[in-house]
């Protein structure tokens, strides 16, 4: 493949004439696939909103710690920053 898919992905902003991509259902990818998706999107320079279903907030990748963006936990129709949710969970467990 000689990097061709990655090279084509870098051309997405020009092809789409957009700077934002919204993807849902990324949870169907395995860990390697999700990592490849994030790497590809990072290479494009595009902003992305990616939807994934996780069983609990503590299994959500901490994108902010990796310098790759922000992760949010949605519960009851309310989106909260992952760091906030985890801090609350840790306080409850420590009490």
XYZ file of C-alpha atoms in Angstrom:
95
model
C 0.000 0.000 0.000
C 3.023 2.258 0.432
C 1.089 4.772 2.552
C -1.390 5.575 -0.220
C -4.547 5.466 1.952
C -2.914 7.806 4.465
C -1.783 10.143 1.670
C -5.308 10.222 0.256
C -6.704 10.931 3.722
C -4.467 13.991 3.971
C -6.248 15.316 0.883
C -9.707 15.101 2.509
C -9.937 18.796 3.433
C -9.312 19.794 -0.176
C -11.614 17.130 -1.603
C -14.465 17.839 0.804
C -13.796 21.588 1.002
C -14.557 21.307 4.715
C -12.546 21.566 7.923
C -14.876 19.439 10.066
C -15.922 15.808 9.780
C -18.558 14.112 11.950
C -18.336 10.338 12.335
C -20.637 8.107 14.349
C -20.370 4.415 15.089
C -16.589 4.305 15.513
C -17.161 1.867 18.391
C -17.538 -0.926 15.819
C -13.802 -0.640 15.136
C -11.366 -2.643 17.229
C -8.692 -0.810 19.217
C -6.232 -0.906 16.303
C -8.905 0.418 13.939
C -9.835 3.272 16.303
C -6.171 4.163 16.651
C -5.803 4.186 12.872
C -8.878 6.380 12.523
C -7.515 8.917 15.009
C -4.092 8.877 13.347
C -5.637 9.387 9.919
C -7.816 12.262 11.088
C -4.902 13.899 12.871
C -2.917 13.723 9.634
C -5.648 15.566 7.739
C -5.577 18.565 10.068
C -9.375 18.452 10.107
C -11.451 18.912 13.232
C -13.560 15.857 13.990
C -16.479 14.886 16.159
C -16.432 11.115 16.638
C -19.256 9.200 18.280
C -18.520 5.933 20.103
C -20.451 3.860 22.608
C -18.580 2.712 25.722
C -19.829 0.705 28.689
C -18.386 3.059 31.329
C -16.496 6.363 31.449
C -13.310 4.748 32.755
C -12.825 2.833 29.480
C -13.081 5.965 27.304
C -9.676 6.999 25.887
C -8.408 10.184 27.538
C -7.745 12.164 24.358
C -6.848 15.328 26.254
C -4.024 13.565 28.119
C -2.670 12.460 24.722
C -2.930 15.957 23.244
C -5.453 14.702 20.685
C -8.626 16.539 21.675
C -11.344 16.182 24.259
C -13.566 13.300 25.308
C -17.061 13.701 26.703
C -19.379 11.317 28.513
C -23.058 11.580 27.551
C -25.547 10.334 30.127
C -29.221 11.180 30.354
C -28.883 13.489 27.367
C -26.210 15.602 29.087
C -22.640 15.796 27.746
C -19.930 16.414 30.325
C -16.139 16.515 29.936
C -14.647 13.104 30.666
C -12.226 14.595 33.223
C -15.167 16.024 35.182
C -17.023 12.693 35.153
C -13.923 10.773 36.243
C -13.140 13.251 39.036
C -16.691 12.848 40.366
C -16.442 9.057 40.137
C -13.112 9.074 42.014
C -14.556 11.333 44.764
C -17.495 8.968 45.229
C -15.215 5.921 45.375
C -12.914 7.610 47.925
C -15.826 8.536 50.215
